[in-house]
């Protein structure tokens, strides 16, 4: 029995079988270091990069502490954004499958309050959500944390960046003193240190070093004048020709401007930032994940924790002040053995930021001349797929198979012309080969899914 096998942990047979069925063959480094402490009820500070398996670190550990016969919230997980809370909720649901009768409720903004209130009234053991909405529930007394056993602060650094410090402290005041507290953070700035000091009790610290190797992420820096930023960005696309890219900007205005600029130069791009309406954010994420958009222009907050697989390039339209953020951004490319590229633009007054990255990575940054970029002016990004929205969803008991069946059967599409299908509460999104769009729209003009007429439209 090796040290990183789940069977080395005091877990039930059902739990081990469940992990096996999820394809979890062995613990990730953060899990191997963290879970034993969580099982022992210790407070924990865990520092590890995105995708290292932090959710299961607390999920597996805390599941054992839950009493299914007590119908109150025993585990509370605070996340910075709704997307992250969704992801954590999904992962936890998979992990609790082996333990009957454990209920989980998501408490996030942008969703009906009443529905969450009812779920809480019927007794939920685990609550996952964003600080704002959880505070709302506490204020309206629809959530009671007196029976709380464990509190998880997930992506704590980002929550503080987003200005949630006061709200988090107010929530903590409503939890029992003897609770277990776990704090997860990709970075460990002073603000987090302070928070750890005030809310954790004799914590154990585990840290897994970021594993970014040169062989995996190729980094280059380009010095430009402020007025050359846009054109050099274009030059980077024309030279490197990445298939999927996230361009990082500081502000929402910049995101919109850069996305518009790229669009007007045949590079279809979408902007995502914290100010978008929830539904618009969902749509942008769906379109990026289903490959009907392959360039995203994002702020750090909006891109945080996105489960973006196989990203070819990360471009920093501006360098962040904090080198940890730089490393975090570029860590989104070059995953799982693939080579990624990380490109950064900086102006004279941002030279200090390049220096900071050099010191942080403990190696020189490669400064390239933008004039040396080999431009192919014909380069364009027009994804093969487009996204169609239909006005039926989970609420109508629609499943992906129903949609697939209607499109490949009655509408006459080939299976290969249909991509990812995302089902939401009252609507669904379907990735469709652009060449087949007409056919689909014609079909939905009077066609049905599961006997129901549906309204369909292309989103663009
Ligand atoms: P983080 O919170 O550290 O960014 P997640 O907890 O979201 O990472 O996990 C990232 C992905 O890895 C998820 O898809 C999860 O299902 C998967 N995963 C987690 N632990 C394991 C494991 N031990 N073996 C295989 N896959 C795992
Ligand atoms: Mg996570």
GROMACS .gro file of C-alpha atoms and ligand atoms in nm:
model
  488
    1UNK     CA    1   0.000   0.000   0.000
    2UNK     CA    2   0.171   0.318  -0.109
    3UNK     CA    3   0.147   0.645   0.081
    4UNK     CA    4  -0.048   0.822  -0.190
    5UNK     CA    5  -0.313   0.554  -0.229
    6UNK     CA    6  -0.659   0.649  -0.098
    7UNK     CA    7  -0.675   0.312   0.076
    8UNK     CA    8  -0.406   0.432   0.316
    9UNK     CA    9  -0.674   0.662   0.464
   10UNK     CA   10  -0.932   0.555   0.723
   11UNK     CA   11  -1.223   0.570   0.476
   12UNK     CA   12  -1.521   0.338   0.442
   13UNK     CA   13  -1.532   0.069   0.174
   14UNK     CA   14  -1.815   0.257   0.003
   15UNK     CA   15  -1.608   0.575  -0.008
   16UNK     CA   16  -1.307   0.396  -0.153
   17UNK     CA   17  -1.525   0.226  -0.413
   18UNK     CA   18  -1.674   0.562  -0.506
   19UNK     CA   19  -1.331   0.720  -0.552
   20UNK     CA   20  -1.237   0.425  -0.766
   21UNK     CA   21  -1.548   0.470  -0.980
   22UNK     CA   22  -1.457   0.838  -1.024
   23UNK     CA   23  -1.125   0.727  -1.167
   24UNK     CA   24  -0.925   0.870  -0.876
   25UNK     CA   25  -0.643   0.620  -0.863
   26UNK     CA   26  -0.417   0.800  -0.623
   27UNK     CA   27  -0.408   1.115  -0.419
   28UNK     CA   28  -0.268   1.434  -0.568
   29UNK     CA   29   0.020   1.582  -0.361
   30UNK     CA   30  -0.205   1.832  -0.183
   31UNK     CA   31  -0.452   1.555  -0.100
   32UNK     CA   32  -0.181   1.323   0.032
   33UNK     CA   33  -0.052   1.602   0.256
   34UNK     CA   34  -0.383   1.756   0.354
   35UNK     CA   35  -0.653   1.490   0.394
   36UNK     CA   36  -0.500   1.316   0.698
   37UNK     CA   37  -0.504   1.647   0.891
   38UNK     CA   38  -0.859   1.725   0.781
   39UNK     CA   39  -0.971   1.381   0.897
   40UNK     CA   40  -0.810   1.446   1.234
   41UNK     CA   41  -1.012   1.763   1.273
   42UNK     CA   42  -0.717   2.000   1.251
   43UNK     CA   43  -0.729   2.351   1.108
   44UNK     CA   44  -0.545   2.373   0.779
   45UNK     CA   45  -0.382   2.628   0.551
   46UNK     CA   46  -0.332   2.478   0.208
   47UNK     CA   47  -0.148   2.652  -0.070
   48UNK     CA   48  -0.160   2.495  -0.413
   49UNK     CA   49  -0.229   2.600  -0.769
   50UNK     CA   50  -0.552   2.563  -0.964
   51UNK     CA   51  -0.631   2.209  -1.069
   52UNK     CA   52  -0.434   2.043  -0.793
   53UNK     CA   53  -0.739   1.875  -0.639
   54UNK     CA   54  -0.815   2.105  -0.348
   55UNK     CA   55  -1.188   2.037  -0.348
   56UNK     CA   56  -1.145   1.668  -0.275
   57UNK     CA   57  -0.887   1.757  -0.010
   58UNK     CA   58  -1.157   1.913   0.203
   59UNK     CA   59  -1.446   1.714   0.054
   60UNK     CA   60  -1.311   1.370   0.141
   61UNK     CA   61  -1.180   1.487   0.474
   62UNK     CA   62  -1.495   1.664   0.593
   63UNK     CA   63  -1.747   1.414   0.467
   64UNK     CA   64  -1.652   1.186   0.753
   65UNK     CA   65  -1.742   1.449   1.011
   66UNK     CA   66  -2.099   1.493   0.890
   67UNK     CA   67  -2.384   1.343   1.089
   68UNK     CA   68  -2.659   1.261   0.836
   69UNK     CA   69  -2.921   1.244   1.112
   70UNK     CA   70  -2.867   1.605   1.213
   71UNK     CA   71  -3.052   1.821   0.963
   72UNK     CA   72  -2.855   2.141   0.980
   73UNK     CA   73  -2.564   2.291   0.791
   74UNK     CA   74  -2.250   2.125   0.923
   75UNK     CA   75  -2.006   2.219   0.649
   76UNK     CA   76  -1.998   2.565   0.492
   77UNK     CA   77  -1.779   2.639   0.190
   78UNK     CA   78  -1.723   3.001   0.087
   79UNK     CA   79  -1.613   3.064  -0.273
   80UNK     CA   80  -1.537   3.390  -0.453
   81UNK     CA   81  -1.769   3.351  -0.753
   82UNK     CA   82  -2.077   3.163  -0.855
   83UNK     CA   83  -1.887   2.968  -1.121
   84UNK     CA   84  -1.641   2.845  -0.860
   85UNK     CA   85  -1.919   2.758  -0.619
   86UNK     CA   86  -2.086   2.563  -0.900
   87UNK     CA   87  -1.766   2.372  -0.968
   88UNK     CA   88  -1.710   2.296  -0.601
   89UNK     CA   89  -2.073   2.188  -0.564
   90UNK     CA   90  -2.044   1.951  -0.859
   91UNK     CA   91  -1.722   1.796  -0.731
   92UNK     CA   92  -1.862   1.757  -0.377
   93UNK     CA   93  -2.180   1.594  -0.511
   94UNK     CA   94  -1.966   1.331  -0.680
   95UNK     CA   95  -1.777   1.269  -0.357
   96UNK     CA   96  -2.083   1.235  -0.133
   97UNK     CA   97  -2.251   0.981  -0.361
   98UNK     CA   98  -2.118   0.702  -0.143
   99UNK     CA   99  -2.280   0.844   0.170
  100UNK     CA  100  -2.658   0.821   0.155
  101UNK     CA  101  -2.884   1.105   0.269
  102UNK     CA  102  -2.636   1.387   0.263
  103UNK     CA  103  -2.781   1.699   0.108
  104UNK     CA  104  -2.593   1.987  -0.044
  105UNK     CA  105  -2.731   2.331  -0.120
  106UNK     CA  106  -2.577   2.601  -0.339
  107UNK     CA  107  -2.620   2.953  -0.204
  108UNK     CA  108  -2.518   3.202  -0.470
  109UNK     CA  109  -2.644   3.532  -0.599
  110UNK     CA  110  -2.824   3.543  -0.931
  111UNK     CA  111  -3.046   3.253  -0.827
  112UNK     CA  112  -3.392   3.272  -0.664
  113UNK     CA  113  -3.370   3.327  -0.290
  114UNK     CA  114  -3.690   3.139  -0.210
  115UNK     CA  115  -3.574   2.816  -0.365
  116UNK     CA  116  -3.257   2.821  -0.153
  117UNK     CA  117  -3.461   2.906   0.155
  118UNK     CA  118  -3.680   2.599   0.100
  119UNK     CA  119  -3.379   2.373   0.054
  120UNK     CA  120  -3.237   2.502   0.380
  121UNK     CA  121  -3.567   2.452   0.559
  122UNK     CA  122  -3.577   2.089   0.451
  123UNK     CA  123  -3.233   2.039   0.598
  124UNK     CA  124  -2.906   2.060   0.411
  125UNK     CA  125  -2.582   1.923   0.554
  126UNK     CA  126  -2.343   2.107   0.326
  127UNK     CA  127  -2.380   2.464   0.199
  128UNK     CA  128  -2.158   2.601  -0.075
  129UNK     CA  129  -2.184   2.961  -0.185
  130UNK     CA  130  -2.062   3.313  -0.225
  131UNK     CA  131  -2.014   3.538   0.080
  132UNK     CA  132  -2.274   3.797  -0.022
  133UNK     CA  133  -2.561   3.553  -0.061
  134UNK     CA  134  -2.468   3.360   0.251
  135UNK     CA  135  -2.470   3.680   0.450
  136UNK     CA  136  -2.816   3.757   0.306
  137UNK     CA  137  -2.941   3.422   0.433
  138UNK     CA  138  -2.792   3.487   0.776
  139UNK     CA  139  -2.949   3.833   0.794
  140UNK     CA  140  -3.289   3.699   0.698
  141UNK     CA  141  -3.240   3.408   0.938
  142UNK     CA  142  -3.298   3.149   0.667
  143UNK     CA  143  -2.957   3.001   0.748
  144UNK     CA  144  -2.840   2.900   1.091
  145UNK     CA  145  -2.479   2.810   1.154
  146UNK     CA  146  -2.501   2.704   1.519
  147UNK     CA  147  -2.448   2.339   1.426
  148UNK     CA  148  -2.154   2.412   1.198
  149UNK     CA  149  -1.860   2.176   1.231
  150UNK     CA  150  -1.636   2.298   0.956
  151UNK     CA  151  -1.582   2.615   0.757
  152UNK     CA  152  -1.390   2.616   0.429
  153UNK     CA  153  -1.253   2.936   0.277
  154UNK     CA  154  -1.182   2.835  -0.081
  155UNK     CA  155  -0.966   3.061  -0.299
  156UNK     CA  156  -0.931   3.289   0.002
  157UNK     CA  157  -0.685   3.523  -0.166
  158UNK     CA  158  -0.934   3.596  -0.442
  159UNK     CA  159  -1.217   3.653  -0.196
  160UNK     CA  160  -1.006   3.916  -0.024
  161UNK     CA  161  -0.912   4.073  -0.359
  162UNK     CA  162  -1.281   4.102  -0.430
  163UNK     CA  163  -1.337   4.294  -0.110
  164UNK     CA  164  -1.515   4.020   0.083
  165UNK     CA  165  -1.303   4.049   0.399
  166UNK     CA  166  -1.569   4.220   0.613
  167UNK     CA  167  -1.850   3.998   0.495
  168UNK     CA  168  -1.642   3.688   0.566
  169UNK     CA  169  -1.564   3.809   0.916
  170UNK     CA  170  -1.931   3.876   0.981
  171UNK     CA  171  -2.017   3.525   0.866
  172UNK     CA  172  -1.746   3.375   1.086
  173UNK     CA  173  -1.889   3.558   1.388
  174UNK     CA  174  -2.204   3.350   1.347
  175UNK     CA  175  -2.020   3.017   1.358
  176UNK     CA  176  -1.928   2.818   1.670
  177UNK     CA  177  -1.584   2.885   1.820
  178UNK     CA  178  -1.491   2.517   1.820
  179UNK     CA  179  -1.543   2.472   1.446
  180UNK     CA  180  -1.272   2.334   1.220
  181UNK     CA  181  -1.146   2.589   0.967
  182UNK     CA  182  -0.970   2.517   0.640
  183UNK     CA  183  -0.824   2.789   0.423
  184UNK     CA  184  -0.722   2.734   0.061
  185UNK     CA  185  -0.530   2.989  -0.135
  186UNK     CA  186  -0.316   2.993  -0.447
  187UNK     CA  187  -0.104   3.276  -0.310
  188UNK     CA  188  -0.007   3.377   0.041
  189UNK     CA  189   0.010   3.756   0.070
  190UNK     CA  190   0.011   3.947   0.400
  191UNK     CA  191  -0.365   3.993   0.400
  192UNK     CA  192  -0.408   3.616   0.401
  193UNK     CA  193  -0.147   3.572   0.673
  194UNK     CA  194  -0.342   3.815   0.889
  195UNK     CA  195  -0.667   3.637   0.822
  196UNK     CA  196  -0.515   3.298   0.905
  197UNK     CA  197  -0.392   3.438   1.230
  198UNK     CA  198  -0.732   3.564   1.336
  199UNK     CA  199  -0.962   3.283   1.220
  200UNK     CA  200  -0.756   2.962   1.237
  201UNK     CA  201  -0.661   2.777   1.549
  202UNK     CA  202  -0.313   2.621   1.557
  203UNK     CA  203  -0.329   2.544   1.187
  204UNK     CA  204  -0.117   2.294   0.998
  205UNK     CA  205   0.028   2.440   0.678
  206UNK     CA  206   0.069   2.235   0.364
  207UNK     CA  207   0.212   2.374   0.047
  208UNK     CA  208   0.262   2.224  -0.294
  209UNK     CA  209   0.504   2.412  -0.513
  210UNK     CA  210   0.376   2.534  -0.846
  211UNK     CA  211   0.523   2.312  -1.112
  212UNK     CA  212   0.587   2.533  -1.410
  213UNK     CA  213   0.876   2.416  -1.621
  214UNK     CA  214   1.030   2.593  -1.917
  215UNK     CA  215   0.969   2.288  -2.126
  216UNK     CA  216   0.598   2.330  -2.072
  217UNK     CA  217   0.544   2.706  -2.073
  218UNK     CA  218   0.738   2.922  -2.314
  219UNK     CA  219   0.751   3.279  -2.185
  220UNK     CA  220   0.832   3.595  -2.374
  221UNK     CA  221   0.808   3.967  -2.295
  222UNK     CA  222   0.761   4.248  -2.546
  223UNK     CA  223   0.836   4.610  -2.469
  224UNK     CA  224   0.603   4.849  -2.648
  225UNK     CA  225   0.488   5.208  -2.637
  226UNK     CA  226   0.141   5.257  -2.495
  227UNK     CA  227  -0.007   5.335  -2.839
  228UNK     CA  228   0.142   5.013  -2.981
  229UNK     CA  229  -0.028   4.776  -2.742
  230UNK     CA  230  -0.321   4.690  -2.968
  231UNK     CA  231  -0.118   4.642  -3.281
  232UNK     CA  232   0.145   4.432  -3.103
  233UNK     CA  233  -0.131   4.217  -2.956
  234UNK     CA  234  -0.249   4.154  -3.310
  235UNK     CA  235   0.107   4.079  -3.416
  236UNK     CA  236   0.133   3.818  -3.141
  237UNK     CA  237  -0.177   3.642  -3.275
  238UNK     CA  238  -0.048   3.662  -3.631
  239UNK     CA  239   0.290   3.523  -3.535
  240UNK     CA  240   0.205   3.253  -3.282
  241UNK     CA  241  -0.139   3.165  -3.423
  242UNK     CA  242  -0.274   3.008  -3.105
  243UNK     CA  243  -0.597   2.811  -3.124
  244UNK     CA  244  -0.727   2.899  -2.779
  245UNK     CA  245  -0.621   3.207  -2.591
  246UNK     CA  246  -0.702   3.409  -2.283
  247UNK     CA  247  -0.593   3.774  -2.296
  248UNK     CA  248  -0.570   3.925  -1.949
  249UNK     CA  249  -0.660   4.288  -1.887
  250UNK     CA  250  -0.691   4.496  -1.572
  251UNK     CA  251  -1.028   4.660  -1.614
  252UNK     CA  252  -1.364   4.576  -1.761
  253UNK     CA  253  -1.344   4.874  -1.997
  254UNK     CA  254  -1.011   4.749  -2.126
  255UNK     CA  255  -1.158   4.399  -2.171
  256UNK     CA  256  -1.441   4.534  -2.383
  257UNK     CA  257  -1.212   4.754  -2.589
  258UNK     CA  258  -0.958   4.481  -2.654
  259UNK     CA  259  -1.226   4.228  -2.747
  260UNK     CA  260  -1.381   4.478  -2.987
  261UNK     CA  261  -1.042   4.555  -3.139
  262UNK     CA  262  -0.965   4.187  -3.198
  263UNK     CA  263  -1.311   4.129  -3.340
  264UNK     CA  264  -1.260   4.408  -3.590
  265UNK     CA  265  -0.939   4.235  -3.703
  266UNK     CA  266  -1.093   3.895  -3.777
  267UNK     CA  267  -1.017   3.746  -3.439
  268UNK     CA  268  -1.348   3.663  -3.281
  269UNK     CA  269  -1.319   3.733  -2.911
  270UNK     CA  270  -1.549   3.763  -2.611
  271UNK     CA  271  -1.495   3.978  -2.304
  272UNK     CA  272  -1.567   3.849  -1.957
  273UNK     CA  273  -1.553   4.051  -1.637
  274UNK     CA  274  -1.731   4.078  -1.308
  275UNK     CA  275  -1.981   4.338  -1.427
  276UNK     CA  276  -2.156   4.115  -1.678
  277UNK     CA  277  -2.505   3.996  -1.593
  278UNK     CA  278  -2.498   3.641  -1.463
  279UNK     CA  279  -2.669   3.506  -1.771
  280UNK     CA  280  -2.419   3.677  -2.002
  281UNK     CA  281  -2.130   3.537  -1.800
  282UNK     CA  282  -2.277   3.189  -1.823
  283UNK     CA  283  -2.307   3.231  -2.198
  284UNK     CA  284  -1.949   3.345  -2.241
  285UNK     CA  285  -1.820   3.052  -2.036
  286UNK     CA  286  -2.039   2.806  -2.224
  287UNK     CA  287  -1.920   2.938  -2.559
  288UNK     CA  288  -1.555   2.921  -2.461
  289UNK     CA  289  -1.590   2.570  -2.323
  290UNK     CA  290  -1.788   2.441  -2.622
  291UNK     CA  291  -1.537   2.582  -2.869
  292UNK     CA  292  -1.766   2.830  -3.039
  293UNK     CA  293  -1.537   3.103  -2.913
  294UNK     CA  294  -1.166   3.055  -2.878
  295UNK     CA  295  -1.039   3.390  -2.755
  296UNK     CA  296  -1.144   3.524  -2.419
  297UNK     CA  297  -1.049   3.869  -2.289
  298UNK     CA  298  -1.074   3.855  -1.914
  299UNK     CA  299  -0.999   4.017  -1.583
  300UNK     CA  300  -0.828   3.803  -1.320
  301UNK     CA  301  -1.141   3.773  -1.115
  302UNK     CA  302  -1.354   3.656  -1.407
  303UNK     CA  303  -1.101   3.399  -1.525
  304UNK     CA  304  -1.029   3.265  -1.183
  305UNK     CA  305  -1.071   2.891  -1.144
  306UNK     CA  306  -1.220   2.839  -1.487
  307UNK     CA  307  -1.169   2.481  -1.578
  308UNK     CA  308  -1.011   2.563  -1.912
  309UNK     CA  309  -0.842   2.262  -2.058
  310UNK     CA  310  -0.579   2.280  -2.331
  311UNK     CA  311  -0.531   2.654  -2.351
  312UNK     CA  312  -0.257   2.730  -2.607
  313UNK     CA  313  -0.170   3.080  -2.503
  314UNK     CA  314  -0.202   3.332  -2.226
  315UNK     CA  315  -0.137   3.693  -2.321
  316UNK     CA  316  -0.087   3.966  -2.067
  317UNK     CA  317  -0.211   4.285  -2.230
  318UNK     CA  318  -0.064   4.451  -1.923
  319UNK     CA  319   0.160   4.294  -1.665
  320UNK     CA  320   0.013   4.258  -1.318
  321UNK     CA  321   0.191   4.435  -1.033
  322UNK     CA  322   0.208   4.119  -0.828
  323UNK     CA  323   0.438   3.850  -0.975
  324UNK     CA  324   0.232   3.577  -0.807
  325UNK     CA  325  -0.062   3.680  -1.020
  326UNK     CA  326   0.159   3.657  -1.328
  327UNK     CA  327   0.259   3.302  -1.240
  328UNK     CA  328  -0.099   3.213  -1.165
  329UNK     CA  329  -0.219   3.352  -1.499
  330UNK     CA  330   0.038   3.170  -1.707
  331UNK     CA  331  -0.026   2.847  -1.517
  332UNK     CA  332  -0.347   2.816  -1.719
  333UNK     CA  333  -0.155   2.719  -2.027
  334UNK     CA  334   0.077   2.426  -2.080
  335UNK     CA  335  -0.121   2.187  -1.865
  336UNK     CA  336  -0.097   1.811  -1.869
  337UNK     CA  337   0.226   1.791  -2.063
  338UNK     CA  338   0.118   2.018  -2.347
  339UNK     CA  339   0.334   2.313  -2.442
  340UNK     CA  340   0.182   2.653  -2.380
  341UNK     CA  341   0.295   3.004  -2.452
  342UNK     CA  342   0.281   3.299  -2.218
  343UNK     CA  343   0.329   3.638  -2.382
  344UNK     CA  344   0.340   3.971  -2.207
  345UNK     CA  345   0.333   4.331  -2.323
  346UNK     CA  346   0.488   4.600  -2.106
  347UNK     CA  347   0.568   4.967  -2.139
  348UNK     CA  348   0.868   5.154  -2.002
  349UNK     CA  349   0.697   5.243  -1.675
  350UNK     CA  350   0.614   4.875  -1.617
  351UNK     CA  351   0.976   4.757  -1.630
  352UNK     CA  352   0.964   4.712  -1.253
  353UNK     CA  353   0.697   4.450  -1.301
  354UNK     CA  354   0.922   4.250  -1.532
  355UNK     CA  355   1.193   4.276  -1.268
  356UNK     CA  356   0.952   4.150  -1.005
  357UNK     CA  357   0.867   3.848  -1.221
  358UNK     CA  358   1.239   3.779  -1.271
  359UNK     CA  359   1.301   3.785  -0.898
  360UNK     CA  360   0.998   3.574  -0.824
  361UNK     CA  361   1.085   3.308  -1.082
  362UNK     CA  362   1.451   3.343  -1.001
  363UNK     CA  363   1.557   3.355  -1.365
  364UNK     CA  364   1.583   3.624  -1.632
  365UNK     CA  365   1.280   3.713  -1.843
  366UNK     CA  366   1.332   3.677  -2.216
  367UNK     CA  367   1.270   4.017  -2.375
  368UNK     CA  368   1.186   3.997  -2.744
  369UNK     CA  369   1.158   4.267  -3.004
  370UNK     CA  370   0.803   4.307  -3.137
  371UNK     CA  371   0.947   4.406  -3.477
  372UNK     CA  372   1.086   4.056  -3.510
  373UNK     CA  373   0.738   3.903  -3.506
  374UNK     CA  374   0.661   3.726  -3.826
  375UNK     CA  375   0.315   3.850  -3.917
  376UNK     CA  376   0.072   3.661  -4.129
  377UNK     CA  377  -0.193   3.924  -4.201
  378UNK     CA  378  -0.432   3.658  -4.327
  379UNK     CA  379  -0.452   3.498  -3.986
  380UNK     CA  380  -0.809   3.487  -3.856
  381UNK     CA  381  -0.996   3.319  -3.575
  382UNK     CA  382  -1.343   3.209  -3.676
  383UNK     CA  383  -1.450   2.902  -3.482
  384UNK     CA  384  -1.615   2.617  -3.672
  385UNK     CA  385  -1.886   2.587  -3.411
  386UNK     CA  386  -2.157   2.832  -3.309
  387UNK     CA  387  -2.383   2.826  -3.006
  388UNK     CA  388  -2.758   2.787  -3.025
  389UNK     CA  389  -2.978   2.863  -2.729
  390UNK     CA  390  -3.310   2.688  -2.677
  391UNK     CA  391  -3.569   2.782  -2.419
  392UNK     CA  392  -3.602   2.446  -2.247
  393UNK     CA  393  -3.381   2.313  -1.971
  394UNK     CA  394  -3.357   2.097  -1.664
  395UNK     CA  395  -3.689   2.230  -1.541
  396UNK     CA  396  -3.855   2.077  -1.848
  397UNK     CA  397  -3.679   1.748  -1.776
  398UNK     CA  398  -3.477   1.782  -2.094
  399UNK     CA  399  -3.159   1.580  -2.118
  400UNK     CA  400  -2.867   1.609  -2.358
  401UNK     CA  401  -2.977   1.279  -2.514
  402UNK     CA  402  -3.319   1.425  -2.602
  403UNK     CA  403  -3.158   1.717  -2.785
  404UNK     CA  404  -2.905   1.497  -2.958
  405UNK     CA  405  -3.181   1.257  -3.058
  406UNK     CA  406  -3.397   1.531  -3.212
  407UNK     CA  407  -3.107   1.685  -3.404
  408UNK     CA  408  -2.957   1.366  -3.540
  409UNK     CA  409  -3.294   1.202  -3.599
  410UNK     CA  410  -3.563   1.442  -3.710
  411UNK     CA  411  -3.341   1.737  -3.806
  412UNK     CA  412  -3.102   1.516  -4.001
  413UNK     CA  413  -2.767   1.636  -3.866
  414UNK     CA  414  -2.461   1.418  -3.845
  415UNK     CA  415  -2.343   1.347  -3.491
  416UNK     CA  416  -2.012   1.515  -3.574
  417UNK     CA  417  -2.195   1.843  -3.642
  418UNK     CA  418  -2.310   1.865  -3.282
  419UNK     CA  419  -2.071   1.960  -3.005
  420UNK     CA  420  -2.110   2.012  -2.634
  421UNK     CA  421  -2.461   2.043  -2.491
  422UNK     CA  422  -2.506   2.243  -2.172
  423UNK     CA  423  -2.834   2.218  -1.988
  424UNK     CA  424  -2.928   2.497  -1.750
  425UNK     CA  425  -3.241   2.543  -1.540
  426UNK     CA  426  -3.469   2.701  -1.802
  427UNK     CA  427  -3.251   2.707  -2.111
  428UNK     CA  428  -2.987   2.497  -2.286
  429UNK     CA  429  -2.696   2.568  -2.515
  430UNK     CA  430  -2.589   2.352  -2.805
  431UNK     CA  431  -2.265   2.384  -2.999
  432UNK     CA  432  -2.339   2.331  -3.367
  433UNK     CA  433  -2.123   2.328  -3.676
  434UNK     CA  434  -2.184   2.663  -3.845
  435UNK     CA  435  -2.253   2.484  -4.172
  436UNK     CA  436  -2.551   2.311  -4.012
  437UNK     CA  437  -2.702   2.618  -3.845
  438UNK     CA  438  -2.960   2.685  -4.115
  439UNK     CA  439  -3.082   2.329  -4.094
  440UNK     CA  440  -3.123   2.352  -3.718
  441UNK     CA  441  -3.304   2.685  -3.726
  442UNK     CA  442  -3.536   2.550  -3.996
  443UNK     CA  443  -3.601   2.242  -3.789
  444UNK     CA  444  -3.690   2.436  -3.478
  445UNK     CA  445  -3.928   2.660  -3.674
  446UNK     CA  446  -4.184   2.388  -3.607
  447UNK     CA  447  -3.987   2.087  -3.483
  448UNK     CA  448  -4.009   1.959  -3.129
  449UNK     CA  449  -3.802   1.809  -2.853
  450UNK     CA  450  -3.976   1.546  -2.642
  451UNK     CA  451  -4.306   1.659  -2.786
  452UNK     CA  452  -4.250   2.021  -2.690
  453UNK     CA  453  -4.215   2.313  -2.926
  454UNK     CA  454  -3.903   2.508  -2.848
  455UNK     CA  455  -3.777   2.849  -2.941
  456UNK     CA  456  -3.420   2.856  -3.068
  457UNK     CA  457  -3.181   3.135  -3.146
  458UNK     CA  458  -2.818   3.174  -3.226
  459UNK     CA  459  -2.617   3.364  -2.971
  460UNK     CA  460  -2.351   3.597  -3.096
  461LIG     P1  461  -0.851   2.296  -0.749
  461LIG     O1  462  -0.963   2.337  -0.657
  461LIG     O2  463  -0.725   2.266  -0.677
  461LIG     O3  464  -0.831   2.395  -0.860
  461LIG     P2  465  -1.024   2.077  -0.818
  461LIG     O4  466  -1.052   2.032  -0.682
  461LIG     O5  467  -1.130   2.154  -0.886
  461LIG     O6  468  -0.889   2.160  -0.822
  461LIG     O7  469  -0.982   1.948  -0.905
  461LIG     C1  470  -0.944   1.959  -1.041
  461LIG     C2  471  -0.985   1.835  -1.119
  461LIG     O8  472  -0.910   1.720  -1.077
  461LIG     C3  473  -1.131   1.798  -1.100
  461LIG     O9  474  -1.186   1.769  -1.226
  461LIG     C4  475  -1.128   1.674  -1.011
  461LIG    O10  476  -1.239   1.589  -1.039
  461LIG     C5  477  -0.996   1.611  -1.047
  461LIG     N1  478  -0.933   1.534  -0.936
  461LIG     C6  479  -0.923   1.572  -0.807
  461LIG     N2  480  -0.857   1.481  -0.734
  461LIG     C7  481  -0.822   1.381  -0.818
  461LIG     C8  482  -0.749   1.255  -0.803
  461LIG     N3  483  -0.700   1.218  -0.686
  461LIG     N4  484  -0.735   1.180  -0.913
  461LIG     C9  485  -0.784   1.219  -1.032
  461LIG     N5  486  -0.852   1.335  -1.054
  461LIG    C10  487  -0.871   1.415  -0.949
  462LIG    MG1  488  -1.091   2.488  -0.633
   0.00000   0.00000   0.00000
